[in-house]
Amino acid sequence: MTDQPKFAQIKQHIIDKIRAGAWQENQRVPSENELSDQFQVSRMTARRALSELTESGVLTRSQGLGTFVASFKSQSSLLEIRNIADEVKERGGNYTCIVLSLESISAIAPIAIALGVEMDSLVYRSIIVHNENDAPLQVEERFVNPALAPEYLQQDFSQTTPHEYLTQVAPLTEARHTVEAIMPNEEICQWLDMFNEEPCLQVIRRTWSSHGIVSFARLISSGSKYRLGGHLTFKK
């Protein structure tokens, strides 16, 4: 860590505090002056660290109030975690997929926090388009903790889904997600074969096994082709 530039050391310090739970969502973090005193650096260096973490969504700044830990928009799941291939087959459809990417990447701050790993450490990333009857149904971008699924990159995801594989090697014990409507970018429109700009349904999901956080996934579907549902039973 001592070989890192000072602004990077400050960023890692903040990320470590958030990841350890010492700084909670919406909690105020030290100011530029406080960080410059603590790390014996200029205010400009401290400002760069806070600005870069703000730009990446880890922090949020409020004029006149300070800088705070951003909300990660996670909440307890009320929906059953299902394998999309099973959903398609249960509807009588034909499931196929296209693997667009399967690689190792360096974890930027939001991914590192989501997976509970060091910033810039290697994590696995996959991008897969799930099809129903040869028509794109959902784009899945998933980041995986290599420590819990070391052979992830060696899998043939045309034969099994990431969900199926991860359930086998790191059985699911907890999941949290947020669901929201988004406007897709050009790349998402291309992957989902969308010619008209329309809202998409985006699910951001983190999953845990008994040994830690397994994956962080972004699932995007055309709003006109996909919906989520659930059934809740309340005790009297």
mmCIF file of C-alpha atoms in Angstrom:
data_model
loop_
_atom_site.group_PDB
_atom_site.id
_atom_site.type_symbol
_atom_site.label_atom_id
_atom_site.label_comp_id
_atom_site.label_asym_id
_atom_site.label_seq_id
_atom_site.Cartn_x
_atom_site.Cartn_y
_atom_site.Cartn_z
ATOM 1 C CA MET A 1 0.000 0.000 0.000
ATOM 2 C CA THR A 2 2.942 2.351 0.681
ATOM 3 C CA ASP A 3 3.844 2.259 -3.026
ATOM 4 C CA GLN A 4 0.435 3.652 -3.932
ATOM 5 C CA PRO A 5 -0.041 7.374 -4.618
ATOM 6 C CA LYS A 6 -1.422 9.214 -1.612
ATOM 7 C CA PHE A 7 -4.856 9.769 -3.196
ATOM 8 C CA ALA A 8 -5.128 6.022 -3.880
ATOM 9 C CA GLN A 9 -4.238 5.260 -0.255
ATOM 10 C CA ILE A 10 -7.034 7.556 0.888
ATOM 11 C CA LYS A 11 -9.484 5.890 -1.492
ATOM 12 C CA GLN A 12 -8.520 2.425 -0.226
ATOM 13 C CA HIS A 13 -8.864 3.618 3.386
ATOM 14 C CA ILE A 14 -12.411 4.819 2.720
ATOM 15 C CA ILE A 15 -13.351 1.625 0.863
ATOM 16 C CA ASP A 16 -11.931 -0.518 3.683
ATOM 17 C CA LYS A 17 -14.013 1.393 6.236
ATOM 18 C CA ILE A 18 -17.195 0.923 4.207
ATOM 19 C CA ARG A 19 -16.512 -2.739 3.461
ATOM 20 C CA ALA A 20 -15.809 -3.470 7.147
ATOM 21 C CA GLY A 21 -19.097 -1.827 8.125
ATOM 22 C CA ALA A 22 -17.384 0.889 10.158
ATOM 23 C CA TRP A 23 -19.000 3.521 7.897
ATOM 24 C CA GLN A 24 -22.629 2.826 7.072
ATOM 25 C CA GLU A 25 -24.790 4.034 4.186
ATOM 26 C CA ASN A 26 -25.588 7.766 4.406
ATOM 27 C CA GLN A 27 -22.913 8.292 7.083
ATOM 28 C CA ARG A 28 -20.757 11.393 6.742
ATOM 29 C CA VAL A 29 -17.109 10.699 5.897
ATOM 30 C CA PRO A 30 -14.141 12.897 6.886
ATOM 31 C CA SER A 31 -13.813 16.209 5.063
ATOM 32 C CA GLU A 32 -10.981 17.226 2.739
ATOM 33 C CA ASN A 33 -9.345 19.092 5.626
ATOM 34 C CA GLU A 34 -9.657 16.116 7.976
ATOM 35 C CA LEU A 35 -8.232 13.703 5.406
ATOM 36 C CA SER A 36 -5.390 16.044 4.464
ATOM 37 C CA ASP A 37 -4.415 16.276 8.158
ATOM 38 C CA GLN A 38 -4.744 12.527 8.716
ATOM 39 C CA PHE A 39 -2.680 11.531 5.685
ATOM 40 C CA GLN A 40 -0.353 14.570 5.677
ATOM 41 C CA VAL A 41 -1.291 15.565 2.126
ATOM 42 C CA SER A 42 -2.618 18.648 0.384
ATOM 43 C CA ARG A 43 -6.335 19.399 0.220
ATOM 44 C CA MET A 44 -6.122 18.892 -3.552
ATOM 45 C CA THR A 45 -4.965 15.284 -3.037
ATOM 46 C CA ALA A 46 -7.755 14.601 -0.543
ATOM 47 C CA ARG A 47 -10.253 16.262 -2.889
ATOM 48 C CA ARG A 48 -9.145 13.982 -5.749
ATOM 49 C CA ALA A 49 -9.775 10.863 -3.643
ATOM 50 C CA LEU A 50 -13.246 12.036 -2.610
ATOM 51 C CA SER A 51 -14.105 13.177 -6.130
ATOM 52 C CA GLU A 52 -13.109 9.880 -7.766
ATOM 53 C CA LEU A 53 -15.118 7.860 -5.240
ATOM 54 C CA THR A 54 -18.072 10.183 -5.794
ATOM 55 C CA GLU A 55 -17.846 9.783 -9.561
ATOM 56 C CA SER A 56 -17.820 5.986 -9.202
ATOM 57 C CA GLY A 57 -20.907 6.047 -6.968
ATOM 58 C CA VAL A 58 -19.257 4.998 -3.709
ATOM 59 C CA LEU A 59 -19.774 8.410 -2.103
ATOM 60 C CA THR A 60 -22.270 11.215 -2.573
ATOM 61 C CA ARG A 61 -21.623 14.910 -1.923
ATOM 62 C CA SER A 62 -24.130 17.454 -0.659
ATOM 63 C CA GLN A 63 -23.306 21.146 -1.010
ATOM 64 C CA GLY A 64 -22.823 22.688 2.405
ATOM 65 C CA LEU A 65 -23.341 19.411 4.270
ATOM 66 C CA GLY A 66 -20.362 17.256 3.324
ATOM 67 C CA THR A 67 -19.616 13.893 1.743
ATOM 68 C CA PHE A 68 -21.532 10.744 2.660
ATOM 69 C CA VAL A 69 -21.441 7.010 1.996
ATOM 70 C CA ALA A 70 -23.779 6.444 -0.941
ATOM 71 C CA SER A 71 -26.770 4.141 -0.718
ATOM 72 C CA PHE A 72 -26.105 0.846 -2.470
ATOM 73 C CA LYS A 73 -29.858 0.422 -3.092
ATOM 74 C CA SER A 74 -29.866 -3.086 -1.675
ATOM 75 C CA GLN A 75 -32.765 -4.578 0.195
ATOM 76 C CA SER A 76 -33.856 -8.026 1.329
ATOM 77 C CA SER A 77 -35.214 -10.102 -1.490
ATOM 78 C CA LEU A 78 -38.941 -10.668 -1.638
ATOM 79 C CA LEU A 79 -38.675 -12.625 -4.860
ATOM 80 C CA GLU A 80 -37.571 -16.186 -5.350
ATOM 81 C CA ILE A 81 -34.144 -16.460 -6.993
ATOM 82 C CA ARG A 82 -34.831 -18.546 -10.080
ATOM 83 C CA ASN A 83 -32.777 -19.866 -12.954
ATOM 84 C CA ILE A 84 -33.843 -18.069 -16.134
ATOM 85 C CA ALA A 85 -33.380 -21.240 -18.223
ATOM 86 C CA ASP A 86 -35.943 -22.999 -16.011
ATOM 87 C CA GLU A 87 -38.371 -20.065 -16.357
ATOM 88 C CA VAL A 88 -38.206 -20.265 -20.162
ATOM 89 C CA LYS A 89 -38.605 -24.035 -20.229
ATOM 90 C CA GLU A 90 -41.575 -23.929 -17.845
ATOM 91 C CA ARG A 91 -43.338 -21.599 -20.282
ATOM 92 C CA GLY A 92 -42.754 -24.154 -23.037
ATOM 93 C CA GLY A 93 -40.081 -22.038 -24.674
ATOM 94 C CA ASN A 94 -36.695 -22.960 -26.069
ATOM 95 C CA TYR A 95 -33.802 -21.561 -24.037
ATOM 96 C CA THR A 96 -30.459 -20.640 -25.606
ATOM 97 C CA CYS A 97 -27.807 -18.069 -24.779
ATOM 98 C CA ILE A 98 -24.904 -16.149 -26.275
ATOM 99 C CA VAL A 99 -21.747 -15.625 -24.198
ATOM 100 C CA LEU A 100 -20.435 -12.175 -25.084
ATOM 101 C CA SER A 101 -17.604 -11.985 -22.568
ATOM 102 C CA LEU A 102 -15.874 -14.231 -20.023
ATOM 103 C CA GLU A 103 -12.770 -12.638 -18.533
ATOM 104 C CA SER A 104 -10.736 -11.449 -15.557
ATOM 105 C CA ILE A 105 -10.771 -7.735 -14.774
ATOM 106 C CA SER A 106 -9.474 -5.390 -12.078
ATOM 107 C CA ALA A 107 -12.176 -4.484 -9.582
ATOM 108 C CA ILE A 108 -13.018 -0.778 -9.561
ATOM 109 C CA ALA A 109 -14.305 0.631 -6.282
ATOM 110 C CA PRO A 110 -18.063 -0.166 -6.593
ATOM 111 C CA ILE A 111 -17.349 -3.758 -7.691
ATOM 112 C CA ALA A 112 -14.744 -4.238 -4.949
ATOM 113 C CA ILE A 113 -17.214 -3.058 -2.318
ATOM 114 C CA ALA A 114 -20.037 -5.176 -3.729
ATOM 115 C CA LEU A 115 -17.875 -8.321 -3.668
ATOM 116 C CA GLY A 116 -15.984 -7.528 -0.469
ATOM 117 C CA VAL A 117 -12.560 -7.678 -2.136
ATOM 118 C CA GLU A 118 -9.594 -5.325 -2.442
ATOM 119 C CA MET A 119 -9.827 -2.524 -4.987
ATOM 120 C CA ASP A 120 -7.962 -3.394 -8.208
ATOM 121 C CA SER A 121 -7.842 -7.090 -7.304
ATOM 122 C CA LEU A 122 -8.763 -9.543 -10.071
ATOM 123 C CA VAL A 123 -12.403 -10.641 -10.282
ATOM 124 C CA TYR A 124 -14.272 -12.617 -12.922
ATOM 125 C CA ARG A 125 -16.766 -10.966 -15.289
ATOM 126 C CA SER A 126 -19.259 -12.515 -17.665
ATOM 127 C CA ILE A 127 -21.767 -10.963 -20.052
ATOM 128 C CA ILE A 128 -24.441 -13.314 -21.375
ATOM 129 C CA VAL A 129 -27.574 -12.749 -23.454
ATOM 130 C CA HIS A 130 -30.336 -15.182 -22.489
ATOM 131 C CA ASN A 131 -32.736 -16.037 -25.340
ATOM 132 C CA GLU A 132 -36.273 -17.407 -25.460
ATOM 133 C CA ASN A 133 -37.212 -18.987 -28.800
ATOM 134 C CA ASP A 134 -34.106 -17.382 -30.338
ATOM 135 C CA ALA A 135 -35.188 -13.857 -29.282
ATOM 136 C CA PRO A 136 -33.104 -11.913 -26.709
ATOM 137 C CA LEU A 137 -34.831 -11.897 -23.324
ATOM 138 C CA GLN A 138 -32.258 -10.706 -20.787
ATOM 139 C CA VAL A 139 -28.683 -9.402 -20.611
ATOM 140 C CA GLU A 140 -26.752 -10.622 -17.584
ATOM 141 C CA GLU A 141 -23.528 -8.909 -16.531
ATOM 142 C CA ARG A 142 -22.053 -10.726 -13.554
ATOM 143 C CA PHE A 143 -18.979 -10.161 -11.393
ATOM 144 C CA VAL A 144 -17.762 -13.165 -9.406
ATOM 145 C CA ASN A 145 -15.412 -13.562 -6.430
ATOM 146 C CA PRO A 146 -12.627 -15.907 -7.676
ATOM 147 C CA ALA A 147 -11.952 -17.192 -4.159
ATOM 148 C CA LEU A 148 -15.417 -18.762 -4.018
ATOM 149 C CA ALA A 149 -15.694 -19.927 -7.649
ATOM 150 C CA PRO A 150 -12.109 -20.400 -8.871
ATOM 151 C CA GLU A 151 -13.057 -22.335 -12.025
ATOM 152 C CA TYR A 152 -15.752 -19.894 -13.205
ATOM 153 C CA LEU A 153 -13.881 -18.902 -16.374
ATOM 154 C CA GLN A 154 -13.489 -22.537 -17.431
ATOM 155 C CA GLN A 155 -17.250 -23.176 -17.596
ATOM 156 C CA ASP A 156 -19.250 -23.634 -20.796
ATOM 157 C CA PHE A 157 -22.169 -21.295 -20.150
ATOM 158 C CA SER A 158 -23.872 -22.345 -23.349
ATOM 159 C CA GLN A 159 -24.608 -25.599 -21.509
ATOM 160 C CA THR A 160 -25.284 -24.284 -17.995
ATOM 161 C CA THR A 161 -26.138 -20.844 -16.618
ATOM 162 C CA PRO A 162 -23.944 -18.954 -14.147
ATOM 163 C CA HIS A 163 -26.786 -19.295 -11.634
ATOM 164 C CA GLU A 164 -26.777 -23.098 -11.963
ATOM 165 C CA TYR A 165 -23.005 -23.348 -11.693
ATOM 166 C CA LEU A 166 -22.645 -20.988 -8.724
ATOM 167 C CA THR A 167 -25.480 -22.718 -6.878
ATOM 168 C CA GLN A 168 -23.488 -25.957 -7.130
ATOM 169 C CA VAL A 169 -20.047 -24.675 -6.090
ATOM 170 C CA ALA A 170 -21.168 -22.014 -3.579
ATOM 171 C CA PRO A 171 -24.718 -22.814 -2.399
ATOM 172 C CA LEU A 172 -26.834 -19.691 -1.964
ATOM 173 C CA THR A 173 -27.536 -18.597 1.614
ATOM 174 C CA GLU A 174 -28.603 -14.966 1.083
ATOM 175 C CA ALA A 175 -29.513 -12.581 -1.729
ATOM 176 C CA ARG A 176 -30.246 -8.862 -1.845
ATOM 177 C CA HIS A 177 -31.432 -6.873 -4.805
ATOM 178 C CA THR A 178 -32.973 -3.702 -6.107
ATOM 179 C CA VAL A 179 -35.342 -3.445 -9.066
ATOM 180 C CA GLU A 180 -35.741 -0.289 -11.132
ATOM 181 C CA ALA A 181 -36.710 1.001 -14.569
ATOM 182 C CA ILE A 182 -33.876 2.375 -16.698
ATOM 183 C CA MET A 183 -33.421 3.745 -20.193
ATOM 184 C CA PRO A 184 -30.988 1.461 -22.058
ATOM 185 C CA ASN A 185 -27.843 2.667 -23.772
ATOM 186 C CA GLU A 186 -26.998 1.831 -27.373
ATOM 187 C CA GLU A 187 -25.075 -1.298 -26.392
ATOM 188 C CA ILE A 188 -27.972 -2.728 -24.366
ATOM 189 C CA CYS A 189 -30.391 -1.964 -27.230
ATOM 190 C CA GLN A 190 -28.133 -3.887 -29.590
ATOM 191 C CA TRP A 191 -27.820 -6.881 -27.270
ATOM 192 C CA LEU A 192 -31.581 -7.029 -26.663
ATOM 193 C CA ASP A 193 -32.394 -6.413 -30.334
ATOM 194 C CA MET A 194 -34.442 -3.317 -29.462
ATOM 195 C CA PHE A 195 -35.216 -0.966 -32.341
ATOM 196 C CA ASN A 196 -37.413 1.457 -30.411
ATOM 197 C CA GLU A 197 -36.142 3.156 -27.296
ATOM 198 C CA GLU A 198 -38.206 1.878 -24.377
ATOM 199 C CA PRO A 199 -37.676 1.458 -20.629
ATOM 200 C CA CYS A 200 -35.942 -1.682 -19.438
ATOM 201 C CA LEU A 201 -36.239 -3.566 -16.175
ATOM 202 C CA GLN A 202 -32.945 -3.721 -14.286
ATOM 203 C CA VAL A 203 -32.287 -5.999 -11.332
ATOM 204 C CA ILE A 204 -29.097 -5.448 -9.336
ATOM 205 C CA ARG A 205 -28.419 -8.520 -7.217
ATOM 206 C CA ARG A 206 -25.757 -9.634 -4.756
ATOM 207 C CA THR A 207 -25.592 -13.241 -3.576
ATOM 208 C CA TRP A 208 -23.885 -14.836 -0.588
ATOM 209 C CA SER A 209 -22.788 -18.339 0.368
ATOM 210 C CA SER A 210 -21.763 -19.404 3.860
ATOM 211 C CA HIS A 211 -18.192 -18.305 3.027
ATOM 212 C CA GLY A 212 -18.929 -14.779 1.793
ATOM 213 C CA ILE A 213 -20.182 -12.722 -1.149
ATOM 214 C CA VAL A 214 -20.219 -14.858 -4.290
ATOM 215 C CA SER A 215 -21.411 -12.553 -7.063
ATOM 216 C CA PHE A 216 -22.751 -9.163 -8.027
ATOM 217 C CA ALA A 217 -24.989 -9.163 -11.089
ATOM 218 C CA ARG A 218 -26.865 -6.709 -13.285
ATOM 219 C CA LEU A 219 -29.832 -8.250 -15.118
ATOM 220 C CA ILE A 220 -31.499 -6.117 -17.810
ATOM 221 C CA SER A 221 -34.624 -7.005 -19.763
ATOM 222 C CA SER A 222 -36.885 -5.168 -22.176
ATOM 223 C CA GLY A 223 -39.858 -3.816 -20.242
ATOM 224 C CA SER A 224 -42.272 -5.118 -22.860
ATOM 225 C CA LYS A 225 -40.885 -8.672 -22.757
ATOM 226 C CA TYR A 226 -40.189 -9.440 -19.128
ATOM 227 C CA ARG A 227 -41.754 -8.961 -15.716
ATOM 228 C CA LEU A 228 -41.146 -10.005 -12.148
ATOM 229 C CA GLY A 229 -43.740 -11.442 -9.846
ATOM 230 C CA GLY A 230 -43.984 -12.927 -6.409
ATOM 231 C CA HIS A 231 -46.379 -14.357 -3.874
ATOM 232 C CA LEU A 232 -46.316 -13.419 -0.217
ATOM 233 C CA THR A 233 -48.128 -15.251 2.567
ATOM 234 C CA PHE A 234 -48.768 -13.281 5.768
ATOM 235 C CA LYS A 235 -49.257 -14.941 9.127
ATOM 236 C CA LYS A 236 -52.513 -14.138 10.912
#
